[in-house]
PDB file of C-alpha atoms in Angstrom:
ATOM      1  CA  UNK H   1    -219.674  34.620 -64.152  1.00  0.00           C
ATOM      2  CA  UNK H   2    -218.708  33.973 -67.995  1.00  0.00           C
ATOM      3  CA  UNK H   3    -215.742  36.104 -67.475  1.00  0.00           C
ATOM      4  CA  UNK H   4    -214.694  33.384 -64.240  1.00  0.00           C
ATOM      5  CA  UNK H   5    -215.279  30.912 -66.498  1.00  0.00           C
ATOM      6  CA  UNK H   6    -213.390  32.225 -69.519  1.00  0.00           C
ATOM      7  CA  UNK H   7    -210.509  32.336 -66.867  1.00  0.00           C
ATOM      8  CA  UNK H   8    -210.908  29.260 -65.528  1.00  0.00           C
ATOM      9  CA  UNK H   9    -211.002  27.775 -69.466  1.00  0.00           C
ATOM     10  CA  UNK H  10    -207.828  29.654 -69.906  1.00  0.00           C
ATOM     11  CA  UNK H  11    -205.995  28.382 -67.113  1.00  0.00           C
ATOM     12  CA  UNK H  12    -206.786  24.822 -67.902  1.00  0.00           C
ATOM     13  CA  UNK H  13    -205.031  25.426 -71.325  1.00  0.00           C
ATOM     14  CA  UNK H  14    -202.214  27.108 -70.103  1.00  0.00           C
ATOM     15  CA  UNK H  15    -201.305  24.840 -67.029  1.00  0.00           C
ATOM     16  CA  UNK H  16    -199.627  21.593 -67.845  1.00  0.00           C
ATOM     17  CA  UNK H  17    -202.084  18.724 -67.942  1.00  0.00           C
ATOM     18  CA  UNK H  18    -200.138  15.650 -66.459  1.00  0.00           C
ATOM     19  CA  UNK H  19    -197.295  16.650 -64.260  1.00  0.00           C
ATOM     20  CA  UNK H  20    -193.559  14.969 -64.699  1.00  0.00           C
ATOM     21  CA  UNK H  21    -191.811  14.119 -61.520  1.00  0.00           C
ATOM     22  CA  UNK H  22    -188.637  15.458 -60.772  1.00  0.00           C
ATOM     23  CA  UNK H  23    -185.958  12.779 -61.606  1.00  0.00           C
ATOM     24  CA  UNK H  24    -182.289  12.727 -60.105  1.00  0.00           C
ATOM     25  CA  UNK H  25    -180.398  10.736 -62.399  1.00  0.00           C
ATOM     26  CA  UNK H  26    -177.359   9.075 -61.276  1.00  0.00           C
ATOM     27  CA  UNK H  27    -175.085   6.062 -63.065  1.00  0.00           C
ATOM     28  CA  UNK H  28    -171.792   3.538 -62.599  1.00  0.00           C
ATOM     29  CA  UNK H  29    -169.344   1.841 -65.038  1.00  0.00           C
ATOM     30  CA  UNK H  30    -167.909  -1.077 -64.624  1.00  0.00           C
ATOM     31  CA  UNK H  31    -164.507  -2.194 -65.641  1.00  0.00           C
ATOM     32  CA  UNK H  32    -163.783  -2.935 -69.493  1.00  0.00           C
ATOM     33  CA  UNK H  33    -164.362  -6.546 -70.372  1.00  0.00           C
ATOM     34  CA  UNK H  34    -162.357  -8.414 -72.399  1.00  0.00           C
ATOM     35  CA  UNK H  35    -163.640  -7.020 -75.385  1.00  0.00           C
ATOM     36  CA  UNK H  36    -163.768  -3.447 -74.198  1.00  0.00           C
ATOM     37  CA  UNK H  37    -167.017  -3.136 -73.340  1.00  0.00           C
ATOM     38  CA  UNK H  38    -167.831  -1.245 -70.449  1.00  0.00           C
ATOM     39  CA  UNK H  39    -171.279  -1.548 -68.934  1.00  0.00           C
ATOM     40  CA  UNK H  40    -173.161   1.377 -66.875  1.00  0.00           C
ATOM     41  CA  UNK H  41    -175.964   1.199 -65.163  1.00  0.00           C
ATOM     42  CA  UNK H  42    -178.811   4.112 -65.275  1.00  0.00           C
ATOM     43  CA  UNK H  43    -180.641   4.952 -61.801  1.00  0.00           C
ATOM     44  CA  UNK H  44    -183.203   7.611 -61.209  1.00  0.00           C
ATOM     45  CA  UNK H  45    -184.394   8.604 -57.931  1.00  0.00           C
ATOM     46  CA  UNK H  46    -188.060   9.703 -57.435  1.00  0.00           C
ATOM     47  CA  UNK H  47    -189.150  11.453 -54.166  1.00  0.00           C
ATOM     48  CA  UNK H  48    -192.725  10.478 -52.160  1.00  0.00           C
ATOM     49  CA  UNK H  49    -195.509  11.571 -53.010  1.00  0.00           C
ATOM     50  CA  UNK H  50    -194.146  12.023 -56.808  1.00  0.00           C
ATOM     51  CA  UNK H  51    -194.563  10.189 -60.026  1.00  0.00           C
ATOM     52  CA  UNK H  52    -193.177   9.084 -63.542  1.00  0.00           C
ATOM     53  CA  UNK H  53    -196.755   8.557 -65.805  1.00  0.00           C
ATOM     54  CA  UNK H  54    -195.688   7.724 -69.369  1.00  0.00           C
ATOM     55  CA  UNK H  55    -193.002   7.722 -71.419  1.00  0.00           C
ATOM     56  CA  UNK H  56    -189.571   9.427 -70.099  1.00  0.00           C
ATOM     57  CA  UNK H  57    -186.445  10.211 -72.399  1.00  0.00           C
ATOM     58  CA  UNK H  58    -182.684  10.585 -71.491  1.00  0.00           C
ATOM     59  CA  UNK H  59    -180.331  11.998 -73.636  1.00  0.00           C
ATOM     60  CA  UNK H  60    -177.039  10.255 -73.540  1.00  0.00           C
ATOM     61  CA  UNK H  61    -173.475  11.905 -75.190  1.00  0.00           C
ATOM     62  CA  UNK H  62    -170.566  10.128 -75.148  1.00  0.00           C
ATOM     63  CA  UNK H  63    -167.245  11.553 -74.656  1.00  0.00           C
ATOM     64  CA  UNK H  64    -164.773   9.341 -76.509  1.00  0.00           C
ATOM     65  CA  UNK H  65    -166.726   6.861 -76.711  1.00  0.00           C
ATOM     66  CA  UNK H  66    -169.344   4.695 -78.641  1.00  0.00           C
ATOM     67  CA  UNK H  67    -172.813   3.527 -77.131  1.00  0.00           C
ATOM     68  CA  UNK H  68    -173.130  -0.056 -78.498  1.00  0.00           C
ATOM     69  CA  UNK H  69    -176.733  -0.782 -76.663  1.00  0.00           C
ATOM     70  CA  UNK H  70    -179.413   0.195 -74.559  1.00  0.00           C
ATOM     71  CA  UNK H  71    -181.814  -2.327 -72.505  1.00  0.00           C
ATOM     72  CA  UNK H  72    -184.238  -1.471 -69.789  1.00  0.00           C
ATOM     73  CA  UNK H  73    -184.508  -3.566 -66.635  1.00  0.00           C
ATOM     74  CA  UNK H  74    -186.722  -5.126 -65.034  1.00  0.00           C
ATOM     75  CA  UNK H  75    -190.486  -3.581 -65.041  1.00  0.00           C
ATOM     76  CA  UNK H  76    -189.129  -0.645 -66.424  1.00  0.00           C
ATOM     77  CA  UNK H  77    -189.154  -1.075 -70.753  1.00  0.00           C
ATOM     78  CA  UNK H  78    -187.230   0.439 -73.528  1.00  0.00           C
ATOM     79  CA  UNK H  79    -189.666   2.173 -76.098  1.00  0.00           C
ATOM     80  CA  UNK H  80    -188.091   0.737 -78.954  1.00  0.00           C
ATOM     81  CA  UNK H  81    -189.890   3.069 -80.932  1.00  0.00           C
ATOM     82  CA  UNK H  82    -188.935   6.036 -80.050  1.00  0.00           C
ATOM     83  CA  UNK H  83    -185.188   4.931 -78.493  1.00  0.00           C
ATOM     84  CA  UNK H  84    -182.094   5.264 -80.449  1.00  0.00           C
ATOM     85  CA  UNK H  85    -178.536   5.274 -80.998  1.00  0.00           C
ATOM     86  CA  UNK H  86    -177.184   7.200 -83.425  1.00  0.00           C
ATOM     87  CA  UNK H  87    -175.156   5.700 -86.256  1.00  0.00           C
ATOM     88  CA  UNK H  88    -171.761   6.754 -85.282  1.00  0.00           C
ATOM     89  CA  UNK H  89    -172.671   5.625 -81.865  1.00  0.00           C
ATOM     90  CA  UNK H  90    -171.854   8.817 -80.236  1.00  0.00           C
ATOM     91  CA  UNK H  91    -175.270   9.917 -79.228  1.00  0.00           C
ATOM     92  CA  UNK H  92    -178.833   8.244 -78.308  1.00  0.00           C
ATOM     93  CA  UNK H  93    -181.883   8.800 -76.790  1.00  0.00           C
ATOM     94  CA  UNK H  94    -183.108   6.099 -74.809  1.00  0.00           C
ATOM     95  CA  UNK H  95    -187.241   6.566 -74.274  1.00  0.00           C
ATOM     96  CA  UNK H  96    -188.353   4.216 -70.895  1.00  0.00           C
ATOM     97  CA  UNK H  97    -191.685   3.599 -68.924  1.00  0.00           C
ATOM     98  CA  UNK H  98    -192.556   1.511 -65.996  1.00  0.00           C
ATOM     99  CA  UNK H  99    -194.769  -1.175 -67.341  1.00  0.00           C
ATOM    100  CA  UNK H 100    -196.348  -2.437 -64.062  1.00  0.00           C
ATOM    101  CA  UNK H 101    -199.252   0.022 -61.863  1.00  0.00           C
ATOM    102  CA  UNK H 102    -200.962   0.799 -65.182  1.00  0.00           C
ATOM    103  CA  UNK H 103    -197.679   2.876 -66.106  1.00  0.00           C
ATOM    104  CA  UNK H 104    -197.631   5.303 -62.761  1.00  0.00           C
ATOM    105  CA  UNK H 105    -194.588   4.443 -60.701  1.00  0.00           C
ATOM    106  CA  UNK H 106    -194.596   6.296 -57.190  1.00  0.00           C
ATOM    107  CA  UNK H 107    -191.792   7.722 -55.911  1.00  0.00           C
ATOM    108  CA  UNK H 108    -190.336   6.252 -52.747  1.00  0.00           C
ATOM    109  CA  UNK H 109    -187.033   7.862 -52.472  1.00  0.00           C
ATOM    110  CA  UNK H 110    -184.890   5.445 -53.401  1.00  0.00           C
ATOM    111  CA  UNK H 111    -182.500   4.941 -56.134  1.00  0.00           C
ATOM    112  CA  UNK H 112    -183.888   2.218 -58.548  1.00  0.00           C
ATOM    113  CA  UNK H 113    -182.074   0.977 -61.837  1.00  0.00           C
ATOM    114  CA  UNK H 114    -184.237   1.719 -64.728  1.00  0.00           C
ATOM    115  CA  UNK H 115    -181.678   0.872 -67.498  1.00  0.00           C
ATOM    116  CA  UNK H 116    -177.904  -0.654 -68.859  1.00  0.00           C
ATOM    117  CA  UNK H 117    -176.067   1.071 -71.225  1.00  0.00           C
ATOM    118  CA  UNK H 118    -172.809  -0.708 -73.205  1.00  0.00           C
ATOM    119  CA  UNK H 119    -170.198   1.494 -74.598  1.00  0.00           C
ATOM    120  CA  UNK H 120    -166.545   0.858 -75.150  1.00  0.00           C
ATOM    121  CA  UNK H 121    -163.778   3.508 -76.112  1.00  0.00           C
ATOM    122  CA  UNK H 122    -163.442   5.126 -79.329  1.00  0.00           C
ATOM    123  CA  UNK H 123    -160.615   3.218 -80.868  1.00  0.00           C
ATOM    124  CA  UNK H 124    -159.991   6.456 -83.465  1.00  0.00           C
ATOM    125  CA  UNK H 125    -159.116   8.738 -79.866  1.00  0.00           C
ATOM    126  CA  UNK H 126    -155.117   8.860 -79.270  1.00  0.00           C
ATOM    127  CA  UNK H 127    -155.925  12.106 -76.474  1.00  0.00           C
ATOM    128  CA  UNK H 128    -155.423  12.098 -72.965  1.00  0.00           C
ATOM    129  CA  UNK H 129    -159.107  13.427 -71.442  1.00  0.00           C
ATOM    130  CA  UNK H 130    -161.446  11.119 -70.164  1.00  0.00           C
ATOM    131  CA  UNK H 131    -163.939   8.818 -71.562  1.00  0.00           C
ATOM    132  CA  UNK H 132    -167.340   9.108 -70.285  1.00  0.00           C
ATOM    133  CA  UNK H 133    -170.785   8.796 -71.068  1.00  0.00           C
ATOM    134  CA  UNK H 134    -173.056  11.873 -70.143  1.00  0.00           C
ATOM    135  CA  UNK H 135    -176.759  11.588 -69.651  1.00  0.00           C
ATOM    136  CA  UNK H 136    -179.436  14.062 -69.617  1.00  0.00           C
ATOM    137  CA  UNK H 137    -182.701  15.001 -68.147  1.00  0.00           C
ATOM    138  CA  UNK H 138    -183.705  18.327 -67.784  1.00  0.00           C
ATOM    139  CA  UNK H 139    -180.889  19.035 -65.354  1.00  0.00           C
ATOM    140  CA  UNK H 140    -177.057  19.129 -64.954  1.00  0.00           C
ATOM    141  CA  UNK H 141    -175.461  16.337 -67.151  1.00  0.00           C
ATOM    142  CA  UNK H 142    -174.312  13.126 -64.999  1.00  0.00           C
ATOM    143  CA  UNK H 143    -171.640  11.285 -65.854  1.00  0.00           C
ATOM    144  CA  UNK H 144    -170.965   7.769 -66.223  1.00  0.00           C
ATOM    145  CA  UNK H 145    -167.690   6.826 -65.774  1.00  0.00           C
ATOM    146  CA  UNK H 146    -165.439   2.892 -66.640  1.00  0.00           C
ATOM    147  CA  UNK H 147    -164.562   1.980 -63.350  1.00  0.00           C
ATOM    148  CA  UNK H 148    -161.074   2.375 -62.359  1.00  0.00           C
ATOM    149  CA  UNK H 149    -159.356   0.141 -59.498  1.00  0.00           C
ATOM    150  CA  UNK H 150    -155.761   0.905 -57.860  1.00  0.00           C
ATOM    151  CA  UNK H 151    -153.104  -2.050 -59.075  1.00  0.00           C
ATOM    152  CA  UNK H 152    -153.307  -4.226 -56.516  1.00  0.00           C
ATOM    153  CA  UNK H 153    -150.018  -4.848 -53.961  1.00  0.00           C
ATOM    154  CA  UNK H 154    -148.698  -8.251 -55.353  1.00  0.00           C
ATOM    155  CA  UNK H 155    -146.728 -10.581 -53.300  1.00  0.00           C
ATOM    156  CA  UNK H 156    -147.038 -10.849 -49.399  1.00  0.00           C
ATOM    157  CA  UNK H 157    -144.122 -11.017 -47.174  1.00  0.00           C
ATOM    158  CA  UNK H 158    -144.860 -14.709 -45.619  1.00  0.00           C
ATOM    159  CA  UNK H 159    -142.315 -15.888 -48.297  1.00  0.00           C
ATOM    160  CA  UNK H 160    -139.756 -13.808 -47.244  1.00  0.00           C
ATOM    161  CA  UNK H 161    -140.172 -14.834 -43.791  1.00  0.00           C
ATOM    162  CA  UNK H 162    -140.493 -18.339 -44.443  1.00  0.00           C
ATOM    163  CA  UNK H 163    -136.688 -18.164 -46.706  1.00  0.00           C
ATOM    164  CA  UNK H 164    -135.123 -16.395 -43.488  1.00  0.00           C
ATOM    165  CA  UNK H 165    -136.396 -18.637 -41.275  1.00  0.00           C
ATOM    166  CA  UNK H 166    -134.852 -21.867 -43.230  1.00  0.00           C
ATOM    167  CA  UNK H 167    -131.550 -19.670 -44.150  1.00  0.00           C
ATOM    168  CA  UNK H 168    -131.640 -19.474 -39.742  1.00  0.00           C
ATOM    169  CA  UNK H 169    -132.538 -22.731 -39.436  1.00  0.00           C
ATOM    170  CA  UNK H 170    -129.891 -24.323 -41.996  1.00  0.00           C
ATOM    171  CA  UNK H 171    -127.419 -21.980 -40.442  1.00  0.00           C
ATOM    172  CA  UNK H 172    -128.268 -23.349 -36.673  1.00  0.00           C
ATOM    173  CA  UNK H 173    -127.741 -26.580 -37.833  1.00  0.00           C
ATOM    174  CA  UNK H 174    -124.270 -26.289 -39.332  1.00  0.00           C
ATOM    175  CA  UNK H 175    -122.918 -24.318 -36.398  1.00  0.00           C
ATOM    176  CA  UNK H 176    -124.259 -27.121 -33.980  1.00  0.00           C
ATOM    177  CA  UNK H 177    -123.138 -29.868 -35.970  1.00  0.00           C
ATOM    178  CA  UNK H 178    -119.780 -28.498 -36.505  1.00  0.00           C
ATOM    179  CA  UNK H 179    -119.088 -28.595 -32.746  1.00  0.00           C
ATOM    180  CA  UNK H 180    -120.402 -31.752 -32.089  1.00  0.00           C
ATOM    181  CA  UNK H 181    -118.437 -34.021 -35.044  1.00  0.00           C
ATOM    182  CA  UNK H 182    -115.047 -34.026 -33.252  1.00  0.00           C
ATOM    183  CA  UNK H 183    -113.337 -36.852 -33.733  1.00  0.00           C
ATOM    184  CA  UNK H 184    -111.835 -38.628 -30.802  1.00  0.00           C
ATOM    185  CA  UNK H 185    -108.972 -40.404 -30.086  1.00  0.00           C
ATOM    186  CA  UNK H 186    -109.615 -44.425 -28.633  1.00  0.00           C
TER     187      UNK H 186
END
């Protein structure tokens, strides 16, 4: 019986007392603003039946790039604390909980926005590779990325329609009025 017990003791120190839920990170950029400041958005996805208890960090790298701030949204806080960016901006660590359900969110599934990151480009990078913002959390990095949008066709071809249909028009009307100003004889 003591020897069950010793085991028992044993396992209780050896197995993990609060579990962490398994997190899928995912993330957007928007397009630069005036100023150059690009804003993406942080989403985790928890499955049922799982949850986040306490404090959670995600490493974020940039690649080319400077990390001006980090807010949390909604019920889900920044630790200011423990969160930081890094003086030249390149790296932080940004440290959120859910403040509402006495801390425990439960999974549902779905992709919820726990946080908004602002970066802008490194203005001292002349090269050609991208510039992204990675983030972190015990799994493959996930990249953020500014979002890019095709040029847009200018111009329609209404105009162009509407100039050959008056060149036509203008045309008709000089033919027509060319046969009709004869002058007659009284």
């Amino acid at each position: 019986m003591k020897k069950l017990l010793g085991l028992a003791l044993i396992a209780l120190l050896i197995l993990p007392l609060t579990a962490k839920a398994t997190i899928t990170l995912s993330g957007s950029g928007s397009q630069a603003d005036e100023n150059g400041i690009i804003t993406g958005n942080i989403y985790v996805t928890v499955e049922t039946a799982e949850e986040i208890i306490g404090n959670t960090t995600i490493k974020l790298e940039g690649n080319h790039v400077l990390i001006k701030s980090i807010e949390g949204i909604g019920a889900w806080v920044k630790d200011e604390e423990n969160s930081f960016i890094a003086e030249d901006g390149k790296t932080a660590t940004y440290v959120f909980k859910y403040s509402d359900n006495n801390g425990v969110y439960e999974g549902t599934g779905e992709k919820v926005q726990i946080g908004i990151v602002k970066y802008q480009h490194d203005p001292e990078y002349a090269g050609t590779e991208p510039c992204n913002l990675v983030m972190r959390y015990n799994e493959a990095p996930v990249t953020i990325e500014e979002k890019q949008t095709p040029n847009a066709k200018t111009g329609s071809v209404l105009p162009y329609v509407g100039i050959i249909a008056g060149v036509s028009l203008i045309a008709a009307a000089y033919v027509i009025s060319k046969k009709t100003n004869k002058l007659y004889k009284i």
